[in-house]
Short mmCIF file of C-alpha atoms in Angstrom, two decimals:
data_model
loop_
_atom_site.label_atom_id
_atom_site.label_comp_id
_atom_site.label_asym_id
_atom_site.label_seq_id
_atom_site.Cartn_x
_atom_site.Cartn_y
_atom_site.Cartn_z
CA MET A 1 -15.37 16.22 -4.56
CA ALA A 2 -14.28 14.05 -1.64
CA VAL A 3 -10.62 13.15 -1.29
CA PRO A 4 -10.24 9.39 -1.81
CA ARG A 5 -9.09 7.30 1.10
CA TYR A 6 -7.40 3.94 0.82
CA ARG A 7 -7.38 0.84 2.99
CA ALA A 8 -5.55 -2.44 2.81
CA ALA A 9 -7.55 -5.52 1.96
CA GLU A 10 -8.85 -7.36 5.02
CA ALA A 11 -6.11 -9.30 6.77
CA ALA A 12 -8.19 -12.49 6.54
CA LEU A 13 -7.98 -12.23 2.74
CA LEU A 14 -4.19 -12.08 2.62
CA ILE A 15 -1.30 -14.31 3.57
CA VAL A 16 1.86 -12.19 3.83
CA GLU A 17 5.30 -13.80 3.90
CA PRO A 18 8.63 -11.90 3.75
CA LEU A 19 11.10 -13.47 1.30
CA ASP A 20 14.51 -11.77 1.36
CA ILE A 21 14.07 -8.50 -0.59
CA PHE A 22 10.51 -9.39 -1.65
CA THR A 23 7.28 -9.94 0.21
CA ALA A 24 4.93 -12.64 -1.07
CA VAL A 25 1.26 -11.76 -0.66
CA TYR A 26 -1.30 -14.45 -1.42
CA HIS A 27 -4.68 -12.88 -2.21
CA ARG A 28 -7.27 -15.53 -1.28
CA PRO A 29 -10.20 -14.20 -3.38
CA SER A 30 -8.22 -14.23 -6.62
CA GLY A 31 -5.89 -17.12 -5.81
CA ILE A 32 -2.96 -15.01 -7.00
CA THR A 33 0.36 -14.64 -5.20
CA HIS A 34 1.95 -11.23 -5.67
CA LEU A 35 5.66 -10.60 -5.17
CA LEU A 36 6.07 -7.09 -3.80
CA ASN A 37 9.15 -5.00 -3.16
CA GLU A 38 9.57 -1.71 -1.36
CA PRO A 39 7.55 0.41 -0.83
CA ALA A 40 4.46 -1.75 -1.48
CA PRO A 41 4.67 -3.89 1.71
CA GLN A 42 5.22 -0.76 3.78
CA ILE A 43 2.20 0.90 2.20
CA LEU A 44 0.02 -2.12 2.99
CA GLU A 45 1.27 -2.10 6.57
CA ALA A 46 0.55 1.62 6.96
CA LEU A 47 -2.99 1.13 5.64
CA ASP A 48 -3.67 -1.86 7.88
CA GLU A 49 -4.82 0.24 10.86
CA ALA A 50 -7.30 2.62 9.24
CA PRO A 51 -8.20 4.12 5.85
CA LEU A 52 -6.03 7.10 4.92
CA ASP A 53 -5.93 9.68 2.17
CA ILE A 54 -2.68 10.13 0.26
CA GLU A 55 -1.45 13.04 2.39
CA ALA A 56 -2.08 11.17 5.68
CA LEU A 57 -0.49 8.01 4.26
CA LEU A 58 2.60 9.94 3.16
CA ALA A 59 2.82 11.53 6.63
CA ARG A 60 2.54 8.10 8.31
CA LEU A 61 5.25 6.65 6.06
CA ALA A 62 7.47 9.70 6.67
CA GLY A 63 7.04 9.22 10.41
CA THR A 64 8.28 5.65 10.18
CA TYR A 65 10.85 5.89 7.37
CA ASP A 66 13.37 8.56 6.47
CA LEU A 67 11.70 10.03 3.40
CA GLY A 68 13.15 13.52 3.67
CA ASP A 69 10.87 16.39 2.74
CA ALA A 70 7.79 15.11 0.93
CA ASP A 71 6.86 17.01 -2.22
CA GLU A 72 4.44 16.74 -5.13
CA ASP A 73 6.63 14.11 -6.82
CA ASP A 74 6.39 11.88 -3.75
CA THR A 75 2.62 12.26 -3.73
CA ALA A 76 2.44 11.37 -7.44
CA ILE A 77 4.68 8.32 -6.94
CA LEU A 78 2.58 7.17 -3.99
CA ARG A 79 -0.59 7.58 -6.08
CA VAL A 80 0.91 5.31 -8.78
CA ARG A 81 1.83 2.65 -6.19
CA LEU A 82 -1.68 2.83 -4.71
CA ASP A 83 -3.22 2.43 -8.17
CA GLU A 84 -1.07 -0.68 -8.74
CA LEU A 85 -2.03 -2.16 -5.38
CA GLU A 86 -5.69 -1.37 -6.05
CA ALA A 87 -5.53 -3.09 -9.46
CA ALA A 88 -4.09 -6.17 -7.74
CA GLY A 89 -6.93 -6.18 -5.21
CA LEU A 90 -4.62 -5.54 -2.27
CA VAL A 91 -5.91 -2.00 -1.58
CA ASP A 92 -9.43 -0.60 -1.76
CA ARG A 93 -10.31 3.00 -2.60
CA LEU A 94 -13.10 4.46 -0.48
#
C-alpha cells in the first residue's frame, strides 16, 4: 500500500490573510472562509511547495520550527490536523 502524500490546495483557490493569532483562508470553490490557528497555517505553507508524506512534512516543520524530538504522538497529531484540513478542502490527499 502506498504511503499517502498531501498537498495544499492550489494557491489560486485560496485567499490567505493573517489576522492576529488566526489566519483567515477563503476557499473560492466552496465560498467558505476558514479561521485557522497554529499549526494549520504552517502546515499549509509547508505543503505549498510540493506534496509530502507525513514523515517528510513533520521533518520540514521540524526544520523550520522548534518541535523537539518528533515521536509517534506528533505523527498522530499531524495526521488529525491533515484530516481536518482535507475535510475543509484546503489539503488534498494523493
